[in-house]
C-alpha atoms as a printed R data frame, in Angstrom:
    type eleno elety resid chain resno       x       y       z
1   ATOM     1    CA   MET     A     1   0.005   0.002  -0.002
2   ATOM     2    CA   SER     A     2   2.998   2.273   0.437
3   ATOM     3    CA   ASP     A     3   3.108   2.752  -3.352
4   ATOM     4    CA   SER     A     4  -0.621   3.274  -3.806
5   ATOM     5    CA   LEU     A     5  -0.046   7.006  -4.121
6   ATOM     6    CA   PRO     A     6   2.581   8.924  -6.113
7   ATOM     7    CA   SER     A     7   5.830  10.000  -4.480
8   ATOM     8    CA   THR     A     8   5.109  13.641  -5.345
9   ATOM     9    CA   PRO     A     9   2.335  15.790  -3.852
10  ATOM    10    CA   ALA     A    10   0.493  15.843  -7.210
11  ATOM    11    CA   VAL     A    11  -2.261  13.337  -6.553
12  ATOM    12    CA   ARG     A    12  -5.235  12.832  -8.836
13  ATOM    13    CA   VAL     A    13  -8.434  13.340  -6.844
14  ATOM    14    CA   TRP     A    14 -11.997  12.449  -7.737
15  ATOM    15    CA   LEU     A    15 -15.156  12.501  -5.705
16  ATOM    16    CA   GLY     A    16 -18.417  10.651  -6.073
17  ATOM    17    CA   VAL     A    17 -21.694  10.071  -4.307
18  ATOM    18    CA   ALA     A    18 -22.386   6.406  -4.844
19  ATOM    19    CA   THR     A    19 -25.960   7.012  -5.977
20  ATOM    20    CA   LEU     A    20 -25.077   9.816  -8.410
21  ATOM    21    CA   GLY     A    21 -21.781   8.907 -10.079
22  ATOM    22    CA   LEU     A    22 -18.413  10.679 -10.161
23  ATOM    23    CA   ALA     A    23 -17.359  14.290 -10.491
24  ATOM    24    CA   LEU     A    24 -14.085  16.202 -10.306
25  ATOM    25    CA   VAL     A    25 -13.492  18.333  -7.242
26  ATOM    26    CA   GLY     A    26 -11.639  21.593  -7.020
27  ATOM    27    CA   GLY     A    27  -9.312  23.122  -4.498
28  ATOM    28    CA   ALA     A    28  -9.551  24.610  -1.054
29  ATOM    29    CA   SER     A    29 -12.624  26.242   0.392
30  ATOM    30    CA   ALA     A    30 -12.692  28.584   3.346
31  ATOM    31    CA   GLN     A    31 -14.139  27.450   6.626
32  ATOM    32    CA   SER     A    32 -17.148  29.149   8.092
33  ATOM    33    CA   PRO     A    33 -16.502  30.958  11.340
34  ATOM    34    CA   GLY     A    34 -17.448  29.023  14.436
35  ATOM    35    CA   PRO     A    35 -20.229  30.067  16.789
36  ATOM    36    CA   ALA     A    36 -19.535  32.557  19.549
37  ATOM    37    CA   ALA     A    37 -21.148  32.919  22.951
38  ATOM    38    CA   HIS     A    38 -24.267  35.088  22.810
39  ATOM    39    CA   PRO     A    39 -27.488  35.703  24.738
40  ATOM    40    CA   PRO     A    40 -30.284  33.146  24.273
41  ATOM    41    CA   ALA     A    41 -31.821  33.093  20.802
42  ATOM    42    CA   ARG     A    42 -34.457  35.781  20.493
43  ATOM    43    CA   SER     A    43 -36.238  37.860  17.872
44  ATOM    44    CA   VAL     A    44 -37.483  41.438  17.718
45  ATOM    45    CA   VAL     A    45 -40.082  42.686  15.232
46  ATOM    46    CA   ALA     A    46 -40.193  46.344  14.227
47  ATOM    47    CA   PRO     A    47 -42.353  48.098  11.612
48  ATOM    48    CA   GLN     A    48 -40.804  49.494   8.485
49  ATOM    49    CA   THR     A    49 -41.802  53.110   8.058
50  ATOM    50    CA   GLY     A    50 -41.088  55.362   5.153
51  ATOM    51    CA   ALA     A    51 -38.737  53.099   3.252
52  ATOM    52    CA   PRO     A    52 -39.092  54.204  -0.414
53  ATOM    53    CA   GLY     A    53 -40.495  51.562  -2.730
54  ATOM    54    CA   GLU     A    54 -41.207  49.034   0.023
55  ATOM    55    CA   SER     A    55 -44.594  47.472   0.621
56  ATOM    56    CA   ALA     A    56 -46.495  48.575   3.724
57  ATOM    57    CA   GLY     A    57 -46.702  44.898   4.703
58  ATOM    58    CA   ILE     A    58 -42.941  44.519   5.091
59  ATOM    59    CA   ARG     A    59 -41.600  44.170   8.633
60  ATOM    60    CA   LEU     A    60 -38.169  43.735  10.168
61  ATOM    61    CA   MET     A    61 -37.323  40.842  12.488
62  ATOM    62    CA   VAL     A    62 -33.910  40.531  14.107
63  ATOM    63    CA   PHE     A    63 -32.759  37.158  15.437
64  ATOM    64    CA   SER     A    64 -29.917  36.769  17.940
65  ATOM    65    CA   LEU     A    65 -28.455  33.261  17.778
66  ATOM    66    CA   GLU     A    66 -27.045  31.624  20.883
67  ATOM    67    CA   ARG     A    67 -25.395  28.476  19.573
68  ATOM    68    CA   LYS     A    68 -25.077  28.528  15.793
69  ATOM    69    CA   PRO     A    69 -23.174  30.946  13.510
70  ATOM    70    CA   VAL     A    70 -25.329  33.298  11.457
71  ATOM    71    CA   PHE     A    71 -23.547  32.255   8.263
72  ATOM    72    CA   GLU     A    72 -25.032  28.776   8.595
73  ATOM    73    CA   ALA     A    73 -28.469  30.211   9.440
74  ATOM    74    CA   LEU     A    74 -28.459  31.943   6.081
75  ATOM    75    CA   THR     A    75 -28.901  28.626   4.270
76  ATOM    76    CA   VAL     A    76 -31.986  27.936   6.402
77  ATOM    77    CA   VAL     A    77 -33.554  31.377   5.964
78  ATOM    78    CA   ARG     A    78 -33.131  32.033   2.251
79  ATOM    79    CA   PRO     A    79 -35.534  29.366   0.931
80  ATOM    80    CA   LEU     A    80 -38.307  30.694   3.211
81  ATOM    81    CA   LEU     A    81 -38.288  34.303   1.972
82  ATOM    82    CA   SER     A    82 -40.835  35.823  -0.378
83  ATOM    83    CA   VAL     A    83 -39.766  37.784  -3.452
84  ATOM    84    CA   GLN     A    84 -39.817  40.897  -1.246
85  ATOM    85    CA   GLY     A    85 -37.552  39.413   1.401
86  ATOM    86    CA   SER     A    86 -34.002  40.425   2.257
87  ATOM    87    CA   VAL     A    87 -31.417  39.415   4.867
88  ATOM    88    CA   GLU     A    88 -28.574  41.186   6.646
89  ATOM    89    CA   LEU     A    89 -25.966  39.437   8.803
90  ATOM    90    CA   ASP     A    90 -24.006  40.846  11.742
91  ATOM    91    CA   PRO     A    91 -21.335  38.236  12.578
92  ATOM    92    CA   ASN     A    92 -19.926  40.341  15.418
93  ATOM    93    CA   ARG     A    93 -23.235  40.140  17.304
94  ATOM    94    CA   ASN     A    94 -24.200  36.822  15.701
95  ATOM    95    CA   THR     A    95 -27.524  38.288  14.584
96  ATOM    96    CA   ILE     A    96 -29.529  37.990  11.391
97  ATOM    97    CA   ALA     A    97 -31.996  40.686  10.334
98  ATOM    98    CA   VAL     A    98 -34.819  39.609   8.026
99  ATOM    99    CA   ARG     A    99 -37.166  41.983   6.174
100 ATOM   100    CA   ASP     A   100 -40.274  40.387   4.691
101 ATOM   101    CA   ASN     A   101 -44.023  40.024   5.031
102 ATOM   102    CA   LEU     A   102 -45.507  38.590   8.210
103 ATOM   103    CA   ALA     A   103 -46.208  35.156   6.708
104 ATOM   104    CA   ALA     A   104 -42.586  34.742   5.635
105 ATOM   105    CA   LEU     A   105 -41.300  36.066   8.970
106 ATOM   106    CA   SER     A   106 -43.413  33.490  10.778
107 ATOM   107    CA   ARG     A   107 -41.815  30.704   8.711
108 ATOM   108    CA   VAL     A   108 -38.357  32.097   9.373
109 ATOM   109    CA   ALA     A   109 -38.948  32.410  13.123
110 ATOM   110    CA   THR     A   110 -40.016  28.773  13.357
111 ATOM   111    CA   ALA     A   111 -37.016  27.608  11.327
112 ATOM   112    CA   ILE     A   112 -34.550  29.678  13.356
113 ATOM   113    CA   ARG     A   113 -35.842  28.277  16.635
114 ATOM   114    CA   ALA     A   114 -35.361  24.733  15.330
115 ATOM   115    CA   PHE     A   115 -31.945  25.592  13.884
116 ATOM   116    CA   ASP     A   116 -30.410  27.280  16.940
117 ATOM   117    CA   HIS     A   117 -30.328  24.116  19.049
118 ATOM   118    CA   GLU     A   118 -27.622  22.655  21.257
119 ATOM   119    CA   ASN     A   119 -24.885  20.923  19.312
120 ATOM   120    CA   LEU     A   120 -26.081  17.450  18.364
121 ATOM   121    CA   PRO     A   121 -24.002  14.278  18.483
122 ATOM   122    CA   VAL     A   122 -22.974  13.177  14.989
123 ATOM   123    CA   ARG     A   123 -21.787   9.761  13.764
124 ATOM   124    CA   ILE     A   124 -19.837   9.284  10.547
125 ATOM   125    CA   ASP     A   125 -18.835   5.836   9.285
126 ATOM   126    CA   VAL     A   126 -15.344   5.764   7.719
127 ATOM   127    CA   SER     A   127 -13.821   3.101   5.456
128 ATOM   128    CA   LEU     A   128 -10.374   3.115   3.862
129 ATOM   129    CA   ILE     A   129 -10.230   0.777   0.865
130 ATOM   130    CA   ARG     A   130  -7.566  -0.263  -1.623
131 ATOM   131    CA   ALA     A   131  -8.858  -0.769  -5.174
132 ATOM   132    CA   GLU     A   132  -6.764  -2.528  -7.821
133 ATOM   133    CA   ILE     A   133  -6.826  -4.004 -11.288
134 ATOM   134    CA   ALA     A   134  -5.775  -7.622 -10.784
135 ATOM   135    CA   LYS     A   135  -2.441  -8.634 -12.296
136 ATOM   136    CA   ILE     A   136  -2.705 -12.317 -11.463
137 ATOM   137    CA   SER     A   137  -5.186 -15.077 -12.206
138 ATOM   138    CA   PRO     A   138  -7.433 -16.085 -10.585
139 ATOM   139    CA   ILE     A   139  -8.505 -12.675  -9.269
140 ATOM   140    CA   PRO     A   140  -8.072 -12.438  -5.482
141 ATOM   141    CA   PRO     A   141 -11.319 -12.197  -3.527
142 ATOM   142    CA   ASP     A   142 -12.590  -8.906  -2.124
143 ATOM   143    CA   THR     A   143 -12.088  -8.674   1.611
144 ATOM   144    CA   GLY     A   144 -13.919  -7.042   4.498
145 ATOM   145    CA   ILE     A   145 -16.354  -4.803   2.606
146 ATOM   146    CA   GLU     A   146 -20.109  -4.889   3.203
147 ATOM   147    CA   PRO     A   147 -22.011  -6.305   0.186
148 ATOM   148    CA   ASP     A   148 -24.073  -3.174  -0.609
149 ATOM   149    CA   LEU     A   149 -20.987  -0.932  -0.693
150 ATOM   150    CA   LEU     A   150 -19.040  -3.462  -2.729
151 ATOM   151    CA   THR     A   151 -21.843  -3.599  -5.320
152 ATOM   152    CA   ARG     A   152 -21.802   0.192  -5.648
153 ATOM   153    CA   LEU     A   153 -18.032   0.305  -5.999
154 ATOM   154    CA   ARG     A   154 -18.171  -2.266  -8.781
155 ATOM   155    CA   GLN     A   155 -20.893  -0.314 -10.577
156 ATOM   156    CA   LEU     A   156 -18.962   2.949 -10.389
157 ATOM   157    CA   MET     A   157 -15.385   1.863 -11.001
158 ATOM   158    CA   ARG     A   158 -13.257  -0.175 -13.362
159 ATOM   159    CA   PHE     A   159 -11.160  -1.779 -10.618
160 ATOM   160    CA   GLU     A   160 -11.420  -5.552 -10.104
161 ATOM   161    CA   THR     A   161 -10.514  -6.085  -6.451
162 ATOM   162    CA   PHE     A   162 -11.325  -4.095  -3.326
163 ATOM   163    CA   SER     A   163  -9.673  -4.663   0.059
164 ATOM   164    CA   LEU     A   164 -10.651  -2.999   3.322
165 ATOM   165    CA   LEU     A   165  -7.629  -1.440   5.026
166 ATOM   166    CA   ALA     A   166  -9.440   0.199   7.936
167 ATOM   167    CA   HIS     A   167 -12.947   0.780   9.185
168 ATOM   168    CA   GLY     A   168 -14.262   2.856  12.075
169 ATOM   169    CA   GLU     A   169 -16.736   5.424  13.283
170 ATOM   170    CA   ILE     A   170 -16.234   9.093  14.115
171 ATOM   171    CA   ALA     A   171 -18.405  10.109  17.046
172 ATOM   172    CA   SER     A   172 -18.399  13.871  17.563
173 ATOM   173    CA   ARG     A   173 -20.760  16.875  17.813
174 ATOM   174    CA   GLU     A   174 -21.813  19.761  15.603
175 ATOM   175    CA   GLY     A   175 -19.222  22.542  15.597
176 ATOM   176    CA   GLU     A   176 -16.354  20.373  16.833
177 ATOM   177    CA   ALA     A   177 -12.979  19.984  15.131
178 ATOM   178    CA   VAL     A   178 -12.057  16.386  14.305
179 ATOM   179    CA   ALA     A   179  -8.676  14.707  13.767
180 ATOM   180    CA   TYR     A   180  -9.077  11.032  12.874
181 ATOM   181    CA   GLU     A   181  -6.074   8.717  12.468
182 ATOM   182    CA   MET     A   182  -6.379   5.900   9.937
183 ATOM   183    CA   ALA     A   183  -4.185   3.080   8.661
184 ATOM   184    CA   GLU     A   184  -0.751   3.566   7.078
185 ATOM   185    CA   GLY     A   185  -0.259   7.124   8.286
186 ATOM   186    CA   TYR     A   186  -3.405   8.678   6.780
187 ATOM   187    CA   ARG     A   187  -5.342  11.239   8.819
188 ATOM   188    CA   LEU     A   188  -8.580  13.180   8.366
189 ATOM   189    CA   ASN     A   189  -9.047  16.720   9.670
190 ATOM   190    CA   PHE     A   190 -12.267  18.712   9.436
191 ATOM   191    CA   GLU     A   191 -14.799  20.752  11.390
192 ATOM   192    CA   LEU     A   192 -18.401  19.582  11.657
193 ATOM   193    CA   GLY     A   193 -21.054  22.075  10.589
194 ATOM   194    CA   SER     A   194 -24.701  22.085  11.645
195 ATOM   195    CA   VAL     A   195 -27.095  19.315  10.701
196 ATOM   196    CA   ALA     A   196 -29.588  20.639   8.136
197 ATOM   197    CA   ASP     A   197 -33.085  19.156   8.333
198 ATOM   198    CA   GLY     A   198 -31.598  16.072   9.986
199 ATOM   199    CA   LYS     A   199 -30.434  14.973   6.525
200 ATOM   200    CA   ARG     A   200 -27.256  16.848   5.595
201 ATOM   201    CA   ILE     A   201 -24.054  17.965   7.236
202 ATOM   202    CA   ARG     A   202 -21.057  19.923   5.959
203 ATOM   203    CA   LEU     A   203 -17.448  19.141   6.799
204 ATOM   204    CA   THR     A   204 -15.470  22.369   6.452
205 ATOM   205    CA   GLY     A   205 -11.704  22.577   6.247
206 ATOM   206    CA   PHE     A   206 -11.691  18.946   5.108
207 ATOM   207    CA   ARG     A   207  -8.138  17.602   4.715
208 ATOM   208    CA   ILE     A   208  -6.508  14.246   4.056
209 ATOM   209    CA   VAL     A   209  -2.870  14.151   5.086
210 ATOM   210    CA   ARG     A   210  -0.259  11.419   5.301
211 ATOM   211    CA   ALA     A   211   2.451  11.374   7.935
212 ATOM   212    CA   LEU     A   212   4.922   8.461   7.880
213 ATOM   213    CA   PRO     A   213   7.686   8.028  10.475
214 ATOM   214    CA   GLY     A   214  10.756  10.061   9.568
215 ATOM   215    CA   GLN     A   215   9.009  11.850   6.671
216 ATOM   216    CA   PRO     A   216   7.405  15.288   6.440
217 ATOM   217    CA   GLU     A   217   3.593  15.415   6.520
218 ATOM   218    CA   ARG     A   218   1.961  15.564   3.087
219 ATOM   219    CA   GLU     A   219  -1.417  17.166   2.441
220 ATOM   220    CA   LEU     A   220  -3.273  15.175  -0.231
221 ATOM   221    CA   VAL     A   221  -6.717  16.820  -0.224
222 ATOM   222    CA   ARG     A   222  -8.164  20.114   0.990
223 ATOM   223    CA   SER     A   223 -11.817  20.875   0.281
224 ATOM   224    CA   VAL     A   224 -15.332  21.182   1.739
225 ATOM   225    CA   VAL     A   225 -17.417  18.000   1.873
226 ATOM   226    CA   ASN     A   226 -21.214  17.747   2.091
227 ATOM   227    CA   LEU     A   227 -22.677  14.473   3.358
228 ATOM   228    CA   GLY     A   228 -26.270  13.318   2.937
229 ATOM   229    CA   LEU     A   229 -27.862  11.002   5.462
230 ATOM   230    CA   GLU     A   230 -26.984   7.374   4.652
231 ATOM   231    CA   GLN     A   231 -25.574   8.345   1.226
232 ATOM   232    CA   PRO     A   232 -22.016   6.987   0.897
233 ATOM   233    CA   LEU     A   233 -19.581   9.517  -0.495
234 ATOM   234    CA   ILE     A   234 -16.464   8.112  -2.158
235 ATOM   235    CA   LEU     A   235 -13.232  10.077  -2.379
236 ATOM   236    CA   GLY     A   236 -10.545   8.428  -4.507
237 ATOM   237    CA   LEU     A   237  -6.813   9.134  -4.802
238 ATOM   238    CA   THR     A   238  -4.802   7.845  -7.769
239 ATOM   239    CA   ARG     A   239  -1.639   8.638  -9.681
240 ATOM   240    CA   ASP     A   240  -3.696   9.372 -12.795
241 ATOM   241    CA   GLU     A   241  -6.884   8.245 -14.521
242 ATOM   242    CA   ALA     A   242  -5.112   5.228 -16.031
243 ATOM   243    CA   SER     A   243  -3.609   4.024 -12.764
244 ATOM   244    CA   ASP     A   244  -4.090   0.356 -11.881
245 ATOM   245    CA   ARG     A   245  -4.747   1.125  -8.200
246 ATOM   246    CA   ALA     A   246  -6.456   3.712  -6.038
247 ATOM   247    CA   LEU     A   247  -7.002   4.542  -2.403
248 ATOM   248    CA   LEU     A   248 -10.703   5.030  -1.618
249 ATOM   249    CA   LEU     A   249 -12.097   6.887   1.377
250 ATOM   250    CA   VAL     A   250 -15.796   6.180   1.940
251 ATOM   251    CA   LEU     A   251 -17.733   8.467   4.301
252 ATOM   252    CA   ARG     A   252 -21.316   7.875   5.405
253 ATOM   253    CA   TYR     A   253 -23.201  10.305   7.647
254 ATOM   254    CA   GLN     A   254 -25.284   7.964   9.777
255 ATOM   255    CA   SER     A   255 -27.375  10.073  12.120
256 ATOM   256    CA   ALA     A   256 -27.625  12.762  14.746
257 ATOM   257    CA   THR     A   257 -29.658  12.512  17.925
258 ATOM   258    CA   PRO     A   258 -33.135  13.946  17.142
259 ATOM   259    CA   LEU     A   259 -34.362  17.064  18.906
260 ATOM   260    CA   VAL     A   260 -36.854  16.696  21.704
261 ATOM   261    CA   ALA     A   261 -40.295  17.952  20.688
262 ATOM   262    CA   GLY     A   262 -41.007  21.472  21.852
263 ATOM   263    CA   ARG     A   263 -37.362  22.233  22.591
């Protein structure tokens, strides 16, 4: 496995969601700022008076978030706005100001209350797999990989054999930074974002590095990763598209503890 990646930092990277196929990924993405300590989440409604060109039905509601960063709240708020709606963020105070009609503001208020919860536990299943084109006959059997995942790998890829190098589970919480050591000197680093609708989570500052004894640490991947609930995401590293072997990292967001009703 020590020669499964090139000796230079130039590593071919591809990313795929097992149900959707493969796509190229780009370079680094900035991390969202983490949440700061603030007063309990609250909202204030004020009338809009005399704003030129605005409807008389438009109101202003300001939300102060206690636990979550306003940048992440933006993704929750935007789909709920009417065509008249607008949003302003104040990251220093961790507040979000929403201007819209009362119906839209009611939707936003409900969504913000659900969003600004205590950090939930998060579980992510991790598998490190070696994929190869067999050079001997008969082809060696696949080892250690669950049947459903193996079927998807065979459907997506041209490799003939798949061997599980390591398997484990990351147990963390929203907003926490994670460093996860894997086999053969590979390590994952990322920060967990907030769970969206119980179905999606973002890993910001996502990095794969390799640190072998007596050698300098090598960064192989830096990106932002979005995981859907129970949708395996496959990240592959190869020398080039024609390489006869690849290192596959499979991530599966399993679940977060559900919120208690009325919280």
